[in-house]
mmCIF file of C-alpha atoms and ligand atoms in Angstrom:
data_model
loop_
_atom_site.group_PDB
_atom_site.id
_atom_site.type_symbol
_atom_site.label_atom_id
_atom_site.label_comp_id
_atom_site.label_asym_id
_atom_site.label_seq_id
_atom_site.Cartn_x
_atom_site.Cartn_y
_atom_site.Cartn_z
ATOM 1 C CA UNK G 1188 -20.268 17.126 -52.587
ATOM 2 C CA UNK G 1189 -16.861 17.310 -50.918
ATOM 3 C CA UNK G 1190 -17.893 15.232 -47.886
ATOM 4 C CA UNK G 1191 -19.367 12.393 -49.941
ATOM 5 C CA UNK G 1192 -17.763 9.017 -50.455
ATOM 6 C CA UNK G 1193 -19.135 8.514 -53.967
ATOM 7 C CA UNK G 1194 -16.895 8.159 -56.997
ATOM 8 C CA UNK G 1195 -17.034 9.191 -60.644
ATOM 9 C CA UNK G 1196 -15.440 6.858 -63.203
ATOM 10 C CA UNK G 1197 -15.033 8.420 -66.626
ATOM 11 C CA UNK G 1198 -14.524 6.452 -69.795
ATOM 12 C CA UNK G 1199 -12.914 8.660 -72.403
ATOM 13 C CA UNK G 1200 -12.197 7.352 -75.885
ATOM 14 C CA UNK G 1201 -12.480 8.410 -79.514
ATOM 15 C CA UNK G 1202 -15.830 7.463 -81.009
ATOM 16 C CA UNK G 1203 -15.702 3.927 -82.474
ATOM 17 C CA UNK G 1204 -12.953 2.679 -80.106
ATOM 18 C CA UNK G 1205 -15.321 0.219 -78.452
ATOM 19 C CA UNK G 1206 -16.280 1.923 -75.194
ATOM 20 C CA UNK G 1207 -19.999 1.026 -75.442
ATOM 21 C CA UNK G 1208 -19.057 -2.609 -76.111
ATOM 22 C CA UNK G 1209 -16.693 -2.683 -73.111
ATOM 23 C CA UNK G 1210 -19.101 -0.812 -70.839
ATOM 24 C CA UNK G 1211 -21.865 -3.315 -71.542
ATOM 25 C CA UNK G 1212 -19.506 -6.030 -70.248
ATOM 26 C CA UNK G 1213 -18.556 -3.918 -67.202
ATOM 27 C CA UNK G 1214 -22.205 -3.306 -66.221
ATOM 28 C CA UNK G 1215 -22.933 -7.034 -66.469
ATOM 29 C CA UNK G 1216 -20.115 -7.752 -64.068
ATOM 30 C CA UNK G 1217 -20.600 -4.777 -61.707
ATOM 31 C CA UNK G 1218 -24.398 -4.284 -61.486
ATOM 32 C CA UNK G 1219 -24.202 -1.836 -58.565
ATOM 33 C CA UNK G 1220 -22.561 0.810 -60.762
ATOM 34 C CA UNK G 1221 -24.795 3.668 -61.864
ATOM 35 C CA UNK G 1222 -24.780 5.112 -65.372
ATOM 36 C CA UNK G 1223 -24.916 8.855 -65.969
ATOM 37 C CA UNK G 1224 -27.281 9.374 -68.907
ATOM 38 C CA UNK G 1225 -26.134 12.472 -70.803
ATOM 39 C CA UNK G 1226 -28.316 14.922 -72.681
ATOM 40 C CA UNK G 1227 -27.498 15.483 -76.349
ATOM 41 C CA UNK G 1228 -28.708 17.359 -79.418
ATOM 42 C CA UNK G 1229 -27.466 14.638 -81.775
ATOM 43 C CA UNK G 1230 -30.000 12.473 -83.568
ATOM 44 C CA UNK G 1231 -30.991 9.186 -82.012
ATOM 45 C CA UNK G 1232 -29.309 6.198 -83.703
ATOM 46 C CA UNK G 1233 -31.365 3.140 -84.613
ATOM 47 C CA UNK G 1234 -31.655 0.952 -81.527
ATOM 48 C CA UNK G 1235 -30.898 3.752 -79.046
ATOM 49 C CA UNK G 1236 -33.446 4.521 -76.347
ATOM 50 C CA UNK G 1237 -34.507 7.829 -74.794
ATOM 51 C CA UNK G 1238 -33.444 7.915 -71.136
ATOM 52 C CA UNK G 1239 -31.209 4.865 -71.493
ATOM 53 C CA UNK G 1240 -28.585 5.923 -74.036
ATOM 54 C CA UNK G 1241 -29.229 9.668 -73.915
ATOM 55 C CA UNK G 1242 -31.889 12.267 -73.261
ATOM 56 C CA UNK G 1243 -32.380 13.705 -76.749
ATOM 57 C CA UNK G 1244 -33.242 17.376 -77.012
ATOM 58 C CA UNK G 1245 -33.189 20.382 -79.347
ATOM 59 C CA UNK G 1246 -30.390 22.932 -79.619
ATOM 60 C CA UNK G 1247 -32.662 25.679 -78.194
ATOM 61 C CA UNK G 1248 -33.657 23.572 -75.190
ATOM 62 C CA UNK G 1249 -30.032 22.558 -74.559
ATOM 63 C CA UNK G 1250 -28.916 26.214 -74.654
ATOM 64 C CA UNK G 1251 -31.648 27.134 -72.208
ATOM 65 C CA UNK G 1252 -30.512 24.301 -69.908
ATOM 66 C CA UNK G 1253 -26.937 25.709 -70.069
ATOM 67 C CA UNK G 1254 -28.300 29.133 -69.054
ATOM 68 C CA UNK G 1255 -30.163 27.573 -66.128
ATOM 69 C CA UNK G 1256 -26.941 25.876 -64.928
ATOM 70 C CA UNK G 1257 -28.439 22.399 -65.342
ATOM 71 C CA UNK G 1258 -25.171 20.811 -66.501
ATOM 72 C CA UNK G 1259 -22.216 19.980 -64.284
ATOM 73 C CA UNK G 1260 -20.208 19.960 -67.521
ATOM 74 C CA UNK G 1261 -21.121 20.235 -71.190
ATOM 75 C CA UNK G 1262 -19.267 20.344 -74.496
ATOM 76 C CA UNK G 1263 -19.795 20.619 -78.217
ATOM 77 C CA UNK G 1264 -18.521 17.377 -79.774
ATOM 78 C CA UNK G 1265 -18.607 16.597 -83.512
ATOM 79 C CA UNK G 1266 -20.964 19.595 -83.962
ATOM 80 C CA UNK G 1267 -23.537 18.503 -81.340
ATOM 81 C CA UNK G 1268 -24.024 19.433 -77.694
ATOM 82 C CA UNK G 1269 -23.543 16.850 -74.935
ATOM 83 C CA UNK G 1270 -23.943 17.478 -71.190
ATOM 84 C CA UNK G 1271 -24.053 15.791 -67.783
ATOM 85 C CA UNK G 1272 -26.944 16.529 -65.419
ATOM 86 C CA UNK G 1273 -25.862 18.467 -62.331
ATOM 87 C CA UNK G 1274 -28.906 17.339 -60.309
ATOM 88 C CA UNK G 1275 -28.441 13.608 -61.032
ATOM 89 C CA UNK G 1276 -24.683 13.495 -60.546
ATOM 90 C CA UNK G 1277 -24.704 15.545 -57.333
ATOM 91 C CA UNK G 1278 -27.488 13.390 -55.877
ATOM 92 C CA UNK G 1279 -25.955 9.982 -56.611
ATOM 93 C CA UNK G 1280 -22.479 11.031 -55.513
ATOM 94 C CA UNK G 1281 -23.772 12.545 -52.269
ATOM 95 C CA UNK G 1282 -25.495 9.215 -51.606
ATOM 96 C CA UNK G 1283 -22.130 7.440 -51.904
ATOM 97 C CA UNK G 1284 -22.693 5.707 -55.247
ATOM 98 C CA UNK G 1285 -20.165 4.979 -57.970
ATOM 99 C CA UNK G 1286 -21.302 6.528 -61.219
ATOM 100 C CA UNK G 1287 -19.845 5.907 -64.660
ATOM 101 C CA UNK G 1288 -19.766 8.681 -67.288
ATOM 102 C CA UNK G 1289 -18.854 8.547 -70.969
ATOM 103 C CA UNK G 1290 -17.326 11.956 -71.708
ATOM 104 C CA UNK G 1291 -15.117 13.581 -74.313
ATOM 105 C CA UNK G 1292 -11.734 15.014 -73.286
ATOM 106 C CA UNK G 1293 -13.147 18.492 -72.541
ATOM 107 C CA UNK G 1294 -15.813 17.092 -70.224
ATOM 108 C CA UNK G 1295 -13.249 14.815 -68.582
ATOM 109 C CA UNK G 1296 -10.903 17.755 -67.929
ATOM 110 C CA UNK G 1297 -13.660 19.785 -66.343
ATOM 111 C CA UNK G 1298 -14.914 16.909 -64.165
ATOM 112 C CA UNK G 1299 -11.354 16.219 -62.905
ATOM 113 C CA UNK G 1300 -10.887 19.914 -62.195
ATOM 114 C CA UNK G 1301 -14.188 20.157 -60.282
ATOM 115 C CA UNK G 1302 -13.986 16.870 -58.384
ATOM 116 C CA UNK G 1303 -10.304 15.866 -58.257
ATOM 117 C CA UNK G 1304 -10.727 13.586 -55.235
ATOM 118 C CA UNK G 1305 -13.783 11.778 -56.558
ATOM 119 C CA UNK G 1306 -12.892 11.286 -60.213
ATOM 120 C CA UNK G 1307 -10.861 8.639 -62.015
ATOM 121 C CA UNK G 1308 -10.605 8.747 -65.806
ATOM 122 C CA UNK G 1309 -9.766 5.804 -68.059
ATOM 123 C CA UNK G 1310 -8.679 6.581 -71.619
ATOM 124 C CA UNK G 1311 -9.345 3.785 -74.103
ATOM 125 C CA UNK G 1312 -7.355 3.932 -77.331
ATOM 126 C CA UNK G 1313 -7.933 2.081 -80.595
ATOM 127 C CA UNK G 1314 -5.076 -0.031 -82.058
ATOM 128 C CA UNK G 1315 -4.711 2.495 -84.915
ATOM 129 C CA UNK G 1316 -6.618 5.221 -86.757
ATOM 130 C CA UNK G 1317 -7.278 2.817 -89.643
ATOM 131 C CA UNK G 1318 -8.796 0.226 -87.284
ATOM 132 C CA UNK G 1319 -10.927 2.981 -85.782
ATOM 133 C CA UNK G 1320 -12.230 3.928 -89.245
ATOM 134 C CA UNK G 1321 -12.992 0.250 -89.967
ATOM 135 C CA UNK G 1322 -14.895 -0.106 -86.670
ATOM 136 C CA UNK G 1323 -16.969 2.994 -87.405
ATOM 137 C CA UNK G 1324 -17.760 1.600 -90.878
ATOM 138 C CA UNK G 1325 -18.600 -1.810 -89.442
ATOM 139 C CA UNK G 1326 -20.927 -0.262 -86.849
ATOM 140 C CA UNK G 1327 -22.755 1.355 -89.802
ATOM 141 C CA UNK G 1328 -24.506 4.005 -87.709
ATOM 142 C CA UNK G 1329 -22.917 7.071 -89.339
ATOM 143 C CA UNK G 1330 -22.481 8.236 -92.929
ATOM 144 C CA UNK G 1331 -19.044 8.817 -94.496
ATOM 145 C CA UNK G 1332 -19.012 12.550 -93.632
ATOM 146 C CA UNK G 1333 -19.756 11.873 -89.975
ATOM 147 C CA UNK G 1334 -17.151 9.073 -89.910
ATOM 148 C CA UNK G 1335 -14.524 11.453 -91.353
ATOM 149 C CA UNK G 1336 -15.328 14.067 -88.670
ATOM 150 C CA UNK G 1337 -15.063 11.431 -85.934
ATOM 151 C CA UNK G 1338 -11.747 10.099 -87.295
ATOM 152 C CA UNK G 1339 -10.304 13.616 -87.522
ATOM 153 C CA UNK G 1340 -11.382 14.408 -83.955
ATOM 154 C CA UNK G 1341 -9.861 11.089 -82.839
ATOM 155 C CA UNK G 1342 -6.423 12.261 -83.980
ATOM 156 C CA UNK G 1343 -6.504 15.241 -81.616
ATOM 157 C CA UNK G 1344 -8.115 13.257 -78.781
ATOM 158 C CA UNK G 1345 -5.337 10.659 -79.040
ATOM 159 C CA UNK G 1346 -2.749 13.365 -78.322
ATOM 160 C CA UNK G 1347 -4.271 13.499 -74.817
ATOM 161 C CA UNK G 1348 -4.150 9.758 -74.109
ATOM 162 C CA UNK G 1349 -1.410 9.988 -71.444
ATOM 163 C CA UNK G 1350 -3.119 12.807 -69.502
ATOM 164 C CA UNK G 1351 -5.566 10.679 -67.497
ATOM 165 C CA UNK G 1352 -5.371 8.149 -64.638
ATOM 166 C CA UNK G 1353 -5.396 4.934 -66.720
ATOM 167 C CA UNK G 1354 -4.782 3.944 -70.351
ATOM 168 C CA UNK G 1355 -6.141 0.784 -72.021
ATOM 169 C CA UNK G 1356 -5.682 -0.262 -75.656
ATOM 170 C CA UNK G 1357 -8.730 -1.970 -77.162
ATOM 171 C CA UNK G 1358 -7.040 -4.274 -79.665
ATOM 172 C CA UNK G 1359 -8.156 -7.765 -78.663
ATOM 173 C CA UNK G 1360 -11.530 -7.304 -76.913
ATOM 174 C CA UNK G 1361 -11.009 -9.961 -74.242
ATOM 175 C CA UNK G 1362 -7.643 -8.673 -73.117
ATOM 176 C CA UNK G 1363 -8.867 -5.053 -73.142
ATOM 177 C CA UNK G 1364 -11.776 -6.177 -70.955
ATOM 178 C CA UNK G 1365 -9.412 -7.976 -68.550
ATOM 179 C CA UNK G 1366 -7.433 -4.760 -68.072
ATOM 180 C CA UNK G 1367 -10.551 -2.649 -67.707
ATOM 181 C CA UNK G 1368 -12.194 -4.909 -65.140
ATOM 182 C CA UNK G 1369 -9.059 -4.894 -62.952
ATOM 183 C CA UNK G 1370 -8.988 -1.087 -63.116
ATOM 184 C CA UNK G 1371 -12.665 -1.019 -62.053
ATOM 185 C CA UNK G 1372 -11.918 -3.439 -59.202
ATOM 186 C CA UNK G 1373 -9.064 -1.181 -58.052
ATOM 187 C CA UNK G 1374 -11.206 1.980 -58.160
ATOM 188 C CA UNK G 1375 -14.271 0.389 -56.567
ATOM 189 C CA UNK G 1376 -12.022 -1.005 -53.821
HETATM 190 P P1 LIG U 1971 -17.837 3.445 -79.149
HETATM 191 O O1 LIG U 1971 -18.897 3.224 -78.116
HETATM 192 O O2 LIG U 1971 -16.491 3.696 -78.559
HETATM 193 O O3 LIG U 1971 -18.203 4.508 -80.157
HETATM 194 P P2 LIG U 1971 -18.587 0.749 -80.082
HETATM 195 O O4 LIG U 1971 -18.574 -0.012 -78.799
HETATM 196 O O5 LIG U 1971 -19.893 1.102 -80.702
HETATM 197 O O6 LIG U 1971 -17.665 2.067 -79.983
HETATM 198 O O7 LIG U 1971 -17.701 -0.119 -81.111
HETATM 199 C C1 LIG U 1971 -17.553 0.272 -82.479
HETATM 200 C C2 LIG U 1971 -17.565 -1.010 -83.337
HETATM 201 O O8 LIG U 1971 -16.342 -1.729 -83.096
HETATM 202 C C3 LIG U 1971 -18.705 -1.964 -83.003
HETATM 203 O O9 LIG U 1971 -19.175 -2.531 -84.200
HETATM 204 C C4 LIG U 1971 -18.043 -3.018 -82.095
HETATM 205 O O10 LIG U 1971 -18.680 -4.274 -82.210
HETATM 206 C C5 LIG U 1971 -16.623 -3.070 -82.655
HETATM 207 N N1 LIG U 1971 -15.578 -3.410 -81.668
HETATM 208 C C6 LIG U 1971 -15.452 -2.957 -80.397
HETATM 209 N N2 LIG U 1971 -14.346 -3.466 -79.797
HETATM 210 C C7 LIG U 1971 -13.742 -4.257 -80.722
HETATM 211 C C8 LIG U 1971 -12.548 -5.065 -80.717
HETATM 212 N N3 LIG U 1971 -11.734 -5.166 -79.657
HETATM 213 N N4 LIG U 1971 -12.233 -5.751 -81.846
HETATM 214 C C9 LIG U 1971 -13.039 -5.656 -82.955
HETATM 215 N N5 LIG U 1971 -14.182 -4.916 -83.032
HETATM 216 C C10 LIG U 1971 -14.525 -4.215 -81.929
HETATM 217 P P1 LIG U 1972 -21.656 9.606 -79.526
HETATM 218 O O1 LIG U 1972 -22.346 10.595 -80.426
HETATM 219 O O2 LIG U 1972 -20.764 8.675 -80.313
HETATM 220 O O3 LIG U 1972 -22.600 8.898 -78.600
HETATM 221 O O4 LIG U 1972 -20.688 10.447 -78.573
HETATM 222 C C1 LIG U 1972 -19.800 11.366 -79.131
HETATM 223 C C2 LIG U 1972 -18.844 11.890 -78.076
HETATM 224 O O5 LIG U 1972 -19.528 12.651 -77.072
HETATM 225 C C3 LIG U 1972 -18.085 10.797 -77.328
HETATM 226 O O6 LIG U 1972 -16.711 11.206 -77.264
HETATM 227 C C4 LIG U 1972 -18.675 10.831 -75.951
HETATM 228 O O7 LIG U 1972 -17.743 10.450 -74.991
HETATM 229 C C5 LIG U 1972 -19.034 12.296 -75.800
HETATM 230 N N1 LIG U 1972 -20.062 12.523 -74.773
HETATM 231 C C6 LIG U 1972 -21.184 11.784 -74.535
HETATM 232 N N2 LIG U 1972 -21.868 12.313 -73.513
HETATM 233 C C7 LIG U 1972 -21.174 13.403 -73.076
HETATM 234 C C8 LIG U 1972 -21.379 14.367 -72.037
HETATM 235 O O8 LIG U 1972 -22.343 14.367 -71.279
HETATM 236 N N3 LIG U 1972 -20.420 15.337 -71.912
HETATM 237 C C9 LIG U 1972 -19.336 15.407 -72.720
HETATM 238 N N4 LIG U 1972 -18.447 16.375 -72.489
HETATM 239 N N5 LIG U 1972 -19.109 14.517 -73.709
HETATM 240 C C10 LIG U 1972 -20.017 13.526 -73.888
#
């Protein structure tokens, strides 16, 4: 892993900030980037696809995968497990690829700790907590209880916004995208 020239770009943002929206735009512009598909125990949302958005699994299976050291990092987020495949990430990085991960702050911390020379993390913040709540409502994929949990977690995640390599505010989508694409250009080199 250490000798490789690959890179890991992490997008870290409270749920509902707009990272999926921005990442769709990034992948259209930078098609050579690879996407790290995480494994999760959360339920599949309408429109999501197995193997594209996530690998969906049970709690028991996820815990057995933890025991077998199959995750390079994993975390419990909003009451569900999420993890990054050790086999996939190690392979694509050793082949010199640039891989993009969507991780929470715990996963981002552990990836930076494990691969400090390979990893760059971009925190994306919403304009305000109220806007975040409105975006989660507008997306209409989660019920009120889940939205409240996500908004509460956002408050603690936002305390960490200055701890990473880059910070972008997603207020106006086009200007957030402009900032993000120049950060990607800089990292990709
Ligand atoms: P995340 O992936 O961070 O959970 P999404 O990309 O699903 O968030 O965005 C949440 C909702 O907010 C979606 O309905 C999306 O269309 C909307 N959205 C994203 N960025 C903006 C923006 N800059 N202005 C207004 N709405 C936005
Ligand atoms: P969502 O359920 O909205 O898709 O994701 C919820 C949270 O889990 C987001 O903060 C997202 O970044 C995080 N997440 C997704 N995949 C992983 C992963 O593999 N590892 C970690 N640590 N967090 C993840």
